[in-house]
PDB file of C-alpha atoms in Angstrom:
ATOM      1  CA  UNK A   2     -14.914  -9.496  13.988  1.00 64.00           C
ATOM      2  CA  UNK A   3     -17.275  -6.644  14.208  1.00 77.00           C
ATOM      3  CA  UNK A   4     -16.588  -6.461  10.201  1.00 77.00           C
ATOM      4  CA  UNK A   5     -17.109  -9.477   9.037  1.00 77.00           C
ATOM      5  CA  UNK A   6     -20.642  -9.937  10.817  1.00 79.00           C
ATOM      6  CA  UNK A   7     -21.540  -6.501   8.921  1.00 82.00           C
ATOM      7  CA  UNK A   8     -20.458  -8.023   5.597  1.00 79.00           C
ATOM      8  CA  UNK A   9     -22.153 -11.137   5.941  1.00 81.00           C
ATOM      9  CA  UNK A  10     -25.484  -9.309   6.952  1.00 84.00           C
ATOM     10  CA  UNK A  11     -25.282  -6.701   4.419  1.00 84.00           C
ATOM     11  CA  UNK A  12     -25.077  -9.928   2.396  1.00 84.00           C
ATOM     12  CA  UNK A  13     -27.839 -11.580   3.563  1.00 83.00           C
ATOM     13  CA  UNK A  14     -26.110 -14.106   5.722  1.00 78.00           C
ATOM     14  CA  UNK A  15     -25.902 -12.746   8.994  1.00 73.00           C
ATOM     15  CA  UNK A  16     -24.289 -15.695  10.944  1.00 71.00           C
ATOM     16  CA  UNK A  17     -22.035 -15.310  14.260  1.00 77.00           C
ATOM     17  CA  UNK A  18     -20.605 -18.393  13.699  1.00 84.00           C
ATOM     18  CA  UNK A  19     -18.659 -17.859   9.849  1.00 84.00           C
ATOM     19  CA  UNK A  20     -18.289 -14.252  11.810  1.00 82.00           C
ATOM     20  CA  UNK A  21     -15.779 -16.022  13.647  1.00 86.00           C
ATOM     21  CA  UNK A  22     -14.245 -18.428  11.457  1.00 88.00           C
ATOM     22  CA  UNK A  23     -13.808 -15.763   9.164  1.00 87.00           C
ATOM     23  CA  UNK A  24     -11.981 -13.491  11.952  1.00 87.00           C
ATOM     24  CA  UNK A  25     -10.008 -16.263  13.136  1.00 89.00           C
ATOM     25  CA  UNK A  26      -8.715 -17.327   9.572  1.00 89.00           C
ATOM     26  CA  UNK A  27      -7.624 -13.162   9.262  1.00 87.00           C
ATOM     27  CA  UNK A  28      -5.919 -13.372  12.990  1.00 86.00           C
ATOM     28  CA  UNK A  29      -4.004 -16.569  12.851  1.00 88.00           C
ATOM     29  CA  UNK A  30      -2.872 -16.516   8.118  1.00 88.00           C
ATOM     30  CA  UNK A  31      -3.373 -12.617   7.361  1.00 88.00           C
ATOM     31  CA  UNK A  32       0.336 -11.565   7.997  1.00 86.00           C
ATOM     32  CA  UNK A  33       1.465 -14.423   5.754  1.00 90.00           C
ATOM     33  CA  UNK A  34      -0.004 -12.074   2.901  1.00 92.00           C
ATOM     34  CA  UNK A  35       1.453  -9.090   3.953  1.00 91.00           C
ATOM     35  CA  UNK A  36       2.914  -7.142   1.309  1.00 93.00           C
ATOM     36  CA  UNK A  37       4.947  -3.896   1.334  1.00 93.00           C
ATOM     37  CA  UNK A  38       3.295  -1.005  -0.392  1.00 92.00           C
ATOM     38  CA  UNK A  39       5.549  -0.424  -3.860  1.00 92.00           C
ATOM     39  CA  UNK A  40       8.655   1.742  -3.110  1.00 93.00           C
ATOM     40  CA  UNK A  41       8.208   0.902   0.602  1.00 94.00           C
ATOM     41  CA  UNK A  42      11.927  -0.891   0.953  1.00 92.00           C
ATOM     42  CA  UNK A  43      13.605   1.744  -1.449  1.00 94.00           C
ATOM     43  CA  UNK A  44      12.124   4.823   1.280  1.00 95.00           C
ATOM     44  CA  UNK A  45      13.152   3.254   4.210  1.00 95.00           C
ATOM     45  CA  UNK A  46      16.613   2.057   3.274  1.00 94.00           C
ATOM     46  CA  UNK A  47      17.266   5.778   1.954  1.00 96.00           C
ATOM     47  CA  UNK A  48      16.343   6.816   5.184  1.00 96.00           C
ATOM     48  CA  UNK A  49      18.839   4.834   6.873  1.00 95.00           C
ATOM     49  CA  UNK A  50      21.189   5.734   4.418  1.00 95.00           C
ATOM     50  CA  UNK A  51      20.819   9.273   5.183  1.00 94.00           C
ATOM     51  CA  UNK A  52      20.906   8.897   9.241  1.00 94.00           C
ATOM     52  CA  UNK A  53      16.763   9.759   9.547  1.00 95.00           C
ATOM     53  CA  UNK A  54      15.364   7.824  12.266  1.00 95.00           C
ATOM     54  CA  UNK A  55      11.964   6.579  11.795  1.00 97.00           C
ATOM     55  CA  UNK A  56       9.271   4.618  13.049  1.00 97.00           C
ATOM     56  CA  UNK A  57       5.612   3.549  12.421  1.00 97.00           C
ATOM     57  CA  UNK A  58       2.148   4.140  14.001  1.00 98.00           C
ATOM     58  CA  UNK A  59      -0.504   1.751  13.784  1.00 97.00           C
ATOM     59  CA  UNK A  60      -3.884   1.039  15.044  1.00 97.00           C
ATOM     60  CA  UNK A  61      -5.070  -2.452  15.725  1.00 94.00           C
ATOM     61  CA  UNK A  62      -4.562  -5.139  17.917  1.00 93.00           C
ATOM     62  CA  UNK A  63      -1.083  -6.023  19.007  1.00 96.00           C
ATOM     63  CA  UNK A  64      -0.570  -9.592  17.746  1.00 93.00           C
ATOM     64  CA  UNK A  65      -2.376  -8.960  14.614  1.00 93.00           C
ATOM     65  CA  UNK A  66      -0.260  -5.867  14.034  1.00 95.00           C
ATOM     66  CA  UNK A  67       3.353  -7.399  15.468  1.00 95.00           C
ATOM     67  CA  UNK A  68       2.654 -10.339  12.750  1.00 94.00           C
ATOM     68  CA  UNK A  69       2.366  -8.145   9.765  1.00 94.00           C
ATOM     69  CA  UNK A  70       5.647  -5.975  11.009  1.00 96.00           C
ATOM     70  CA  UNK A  71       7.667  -9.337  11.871  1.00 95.00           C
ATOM     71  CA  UNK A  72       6.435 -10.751   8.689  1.00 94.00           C
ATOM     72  CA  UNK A  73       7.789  -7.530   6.565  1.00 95.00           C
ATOM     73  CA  UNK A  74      11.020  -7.534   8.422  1.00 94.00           C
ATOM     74  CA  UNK A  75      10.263  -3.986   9.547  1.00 94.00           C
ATOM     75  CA  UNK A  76      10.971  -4.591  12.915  1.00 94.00           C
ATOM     76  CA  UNK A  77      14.643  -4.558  11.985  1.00 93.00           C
ATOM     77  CA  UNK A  78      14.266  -1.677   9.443  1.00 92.00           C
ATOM     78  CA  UNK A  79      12.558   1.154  11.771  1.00 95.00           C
ATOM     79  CA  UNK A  80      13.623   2.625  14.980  1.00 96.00           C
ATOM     80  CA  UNK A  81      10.400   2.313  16.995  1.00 97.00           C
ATOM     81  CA  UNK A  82       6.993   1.029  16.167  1.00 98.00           C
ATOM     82  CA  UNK A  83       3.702   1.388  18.248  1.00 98.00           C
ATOM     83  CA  UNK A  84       0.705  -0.154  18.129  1.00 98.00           C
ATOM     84  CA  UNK A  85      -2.697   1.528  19.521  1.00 98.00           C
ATOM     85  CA  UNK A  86      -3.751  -1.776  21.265  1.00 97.00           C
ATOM     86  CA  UNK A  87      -0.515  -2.052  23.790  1.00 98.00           C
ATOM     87  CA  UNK A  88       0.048   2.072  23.706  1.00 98.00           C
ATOM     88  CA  UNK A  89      -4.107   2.317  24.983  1.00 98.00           C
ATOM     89  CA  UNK A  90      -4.286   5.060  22.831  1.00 98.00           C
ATOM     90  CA  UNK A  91      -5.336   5.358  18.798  1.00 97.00           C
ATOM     91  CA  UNK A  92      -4.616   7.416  16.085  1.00 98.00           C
ATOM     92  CA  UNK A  93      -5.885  10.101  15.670  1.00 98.00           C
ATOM     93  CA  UNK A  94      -5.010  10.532  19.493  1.00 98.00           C
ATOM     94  CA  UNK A  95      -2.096  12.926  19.535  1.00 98.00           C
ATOM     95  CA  UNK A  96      -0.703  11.217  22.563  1.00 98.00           C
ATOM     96  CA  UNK A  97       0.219   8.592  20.173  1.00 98.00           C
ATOM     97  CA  UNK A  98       2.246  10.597  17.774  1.00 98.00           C
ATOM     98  CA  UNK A  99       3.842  12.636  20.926  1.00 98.00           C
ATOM     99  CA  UNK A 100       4.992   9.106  21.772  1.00 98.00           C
ATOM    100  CA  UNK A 101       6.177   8.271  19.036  1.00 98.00           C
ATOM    101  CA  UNK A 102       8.545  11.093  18.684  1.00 98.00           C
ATOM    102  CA  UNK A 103       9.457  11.155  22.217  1.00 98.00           C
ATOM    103  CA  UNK A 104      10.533   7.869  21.299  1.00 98.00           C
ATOM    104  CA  UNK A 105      12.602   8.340  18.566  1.00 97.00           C
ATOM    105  CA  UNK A 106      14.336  11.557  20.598  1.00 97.00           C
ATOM    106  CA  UNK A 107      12.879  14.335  18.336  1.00 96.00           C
ATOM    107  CA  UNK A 108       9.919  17.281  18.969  1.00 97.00           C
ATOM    108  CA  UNK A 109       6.876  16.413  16.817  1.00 98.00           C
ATOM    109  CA  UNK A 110       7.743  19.441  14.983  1.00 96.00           C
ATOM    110  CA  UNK A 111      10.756  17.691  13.367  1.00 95.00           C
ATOM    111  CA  UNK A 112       8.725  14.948  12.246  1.00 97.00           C
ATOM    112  CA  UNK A 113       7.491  14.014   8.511  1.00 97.00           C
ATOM    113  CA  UNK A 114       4.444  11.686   9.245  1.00 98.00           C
ATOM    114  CA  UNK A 115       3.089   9.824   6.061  1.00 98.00           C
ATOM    115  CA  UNK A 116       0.062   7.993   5.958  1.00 97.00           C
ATOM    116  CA  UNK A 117      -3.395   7.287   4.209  1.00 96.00           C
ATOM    117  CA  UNK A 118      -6.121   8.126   6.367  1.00 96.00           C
ATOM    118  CA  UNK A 119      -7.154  11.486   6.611  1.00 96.00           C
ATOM    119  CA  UNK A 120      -8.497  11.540  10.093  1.00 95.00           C
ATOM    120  CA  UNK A 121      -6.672   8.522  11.509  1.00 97.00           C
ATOM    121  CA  UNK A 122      -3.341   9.978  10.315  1.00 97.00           C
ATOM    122  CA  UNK A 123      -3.170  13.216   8.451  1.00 98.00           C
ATOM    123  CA  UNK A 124      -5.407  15.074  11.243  1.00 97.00           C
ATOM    124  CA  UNK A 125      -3.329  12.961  14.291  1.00 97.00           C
ATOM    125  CA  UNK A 126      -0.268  13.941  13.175  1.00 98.00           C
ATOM    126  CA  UNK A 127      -1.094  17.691  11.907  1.00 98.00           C
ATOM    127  CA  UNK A 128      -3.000  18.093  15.817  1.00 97.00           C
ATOM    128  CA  UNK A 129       0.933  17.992  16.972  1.00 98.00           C
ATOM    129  CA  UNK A 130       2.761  19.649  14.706  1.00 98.00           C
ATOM    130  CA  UNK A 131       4.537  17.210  12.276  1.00 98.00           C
ATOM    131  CA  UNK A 132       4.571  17.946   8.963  1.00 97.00           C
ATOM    132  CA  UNK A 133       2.003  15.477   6.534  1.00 98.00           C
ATOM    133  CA  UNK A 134       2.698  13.395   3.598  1.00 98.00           C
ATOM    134  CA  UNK A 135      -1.088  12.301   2.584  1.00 97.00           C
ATOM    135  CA  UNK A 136      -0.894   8.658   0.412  1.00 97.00           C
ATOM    136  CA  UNK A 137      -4.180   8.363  -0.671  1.00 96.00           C
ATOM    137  CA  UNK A 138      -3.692   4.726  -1.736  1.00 90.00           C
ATOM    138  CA  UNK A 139      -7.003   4.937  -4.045  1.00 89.00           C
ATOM    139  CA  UNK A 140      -8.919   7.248  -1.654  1.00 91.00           C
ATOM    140  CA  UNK A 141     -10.322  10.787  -2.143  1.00 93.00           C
ATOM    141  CA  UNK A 142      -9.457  13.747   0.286  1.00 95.00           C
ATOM    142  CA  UNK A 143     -12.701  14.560   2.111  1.00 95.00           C
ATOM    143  CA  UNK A 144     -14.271  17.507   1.186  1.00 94.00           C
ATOM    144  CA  UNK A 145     -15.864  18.394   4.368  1.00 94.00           C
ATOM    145  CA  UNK A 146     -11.873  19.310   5.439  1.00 93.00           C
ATOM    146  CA  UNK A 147     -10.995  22.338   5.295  1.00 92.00           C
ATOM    147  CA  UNK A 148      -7.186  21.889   5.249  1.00 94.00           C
ATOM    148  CA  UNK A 149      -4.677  19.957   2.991  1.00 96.00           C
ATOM    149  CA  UNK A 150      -1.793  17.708   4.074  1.00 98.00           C
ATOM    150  CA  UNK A 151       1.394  19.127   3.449  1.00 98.00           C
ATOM    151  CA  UNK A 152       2.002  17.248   0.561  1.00 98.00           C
ATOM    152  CA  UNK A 153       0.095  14.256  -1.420  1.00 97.00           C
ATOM    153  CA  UNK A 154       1.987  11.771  -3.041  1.00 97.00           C
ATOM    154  CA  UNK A 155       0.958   8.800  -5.482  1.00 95.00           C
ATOM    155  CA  UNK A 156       3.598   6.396  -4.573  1.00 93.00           C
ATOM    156  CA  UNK A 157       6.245   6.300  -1.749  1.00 94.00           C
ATOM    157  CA  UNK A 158       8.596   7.062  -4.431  1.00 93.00           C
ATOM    158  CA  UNK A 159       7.577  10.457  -4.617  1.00 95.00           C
ATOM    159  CA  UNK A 160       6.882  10.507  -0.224  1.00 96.00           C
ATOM    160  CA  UNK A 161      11.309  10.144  -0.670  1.00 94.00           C
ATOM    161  CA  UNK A 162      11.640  13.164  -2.875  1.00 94.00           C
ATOM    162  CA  UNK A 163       9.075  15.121  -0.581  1.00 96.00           C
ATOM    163  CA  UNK A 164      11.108  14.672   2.547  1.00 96.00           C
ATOM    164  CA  UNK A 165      14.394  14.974   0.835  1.00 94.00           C
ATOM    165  CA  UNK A 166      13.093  18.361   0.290  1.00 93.00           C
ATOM    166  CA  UNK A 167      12.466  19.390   3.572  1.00 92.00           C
ATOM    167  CA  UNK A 168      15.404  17.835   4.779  1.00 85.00           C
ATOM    168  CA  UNK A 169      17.718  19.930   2.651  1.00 78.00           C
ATOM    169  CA  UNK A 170      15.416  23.319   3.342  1.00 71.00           C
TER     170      UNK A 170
END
């Protein structure tokens, strides 16, 4: 909610009340928008094809989170998936990313992590080890870092030709 009531007063309409309405509208219709990045399906059934398991990490609240995954089917698609709200823990927390490979029965250091948030995910998953796919998704790598993701990729096309790379290596 905290969002919208910063939109509204940066736009001069600071009111708690559309706050709210506004929130509520994302909460309760959002995941009926939800839409797979482009190349999304193609990735993940290749890595099913090739015996990879997989999962996803994701900040936010639970039943926001749960609807978008339900409503992309990707509950059925991925081996795990945890969400900061019900783990009590956030990326870039690396207790989060230990998790998650704990859970999917691998050391973080066999793990190919792609996201697009530098901090959030590149540094999270880099602070344990895994190896970083950066998919900038329209953003700019910050220049105050002084490190690079392992690789950067434009589309999740390319993310499958990265990791079929290291897989083979």
């Amino acid at each position: 909610m905290e969002v919208y009531g910063t939109l509204l007063a940066e736009l001069g309409l600071a009111d708690s009340d559309v706050a709210k309405e506004m929130f509520f509208d994302y909460e309760t219709r959002a995941w009926r928008f939800a839409r797979a990045f482009d190349g999304a399906a193609e990735l993940l059934s290749w890595l099913t094809r090739e015996g990879v398991r997989f999962g996803i990490v994701s900040n936010g609240q639970t039943h926001i989170q749960l609807r978008s995954i339900l409503a992309l089917n990707l509950d059925r698609l991925t081996d795990v998936y945890l969400i900061s709200e019900q783990e009590k823990c956030r990326k870039p927390d690396p207790e989060i990313f230990r998790r998650a490979a704990d859970r999917l029965g691998i050391s973080t250091g066999q793990c190919v992590f792609v996201g697009d948030s530098p901090e959030a995910d590149m540094f999270g998953a880099r602070s344990v080890g895994m190896k970083t796919v950066w998919f900038p998704n329209g953003a700019a790598w910050p220049t105050s870092y002084l490190w690079q993701p392992d690789a950067t990729v434009s589309s999740l096309f390319e993310a499958r030709e990265v990791i079929a790379n290291w897989i083979t290596n």
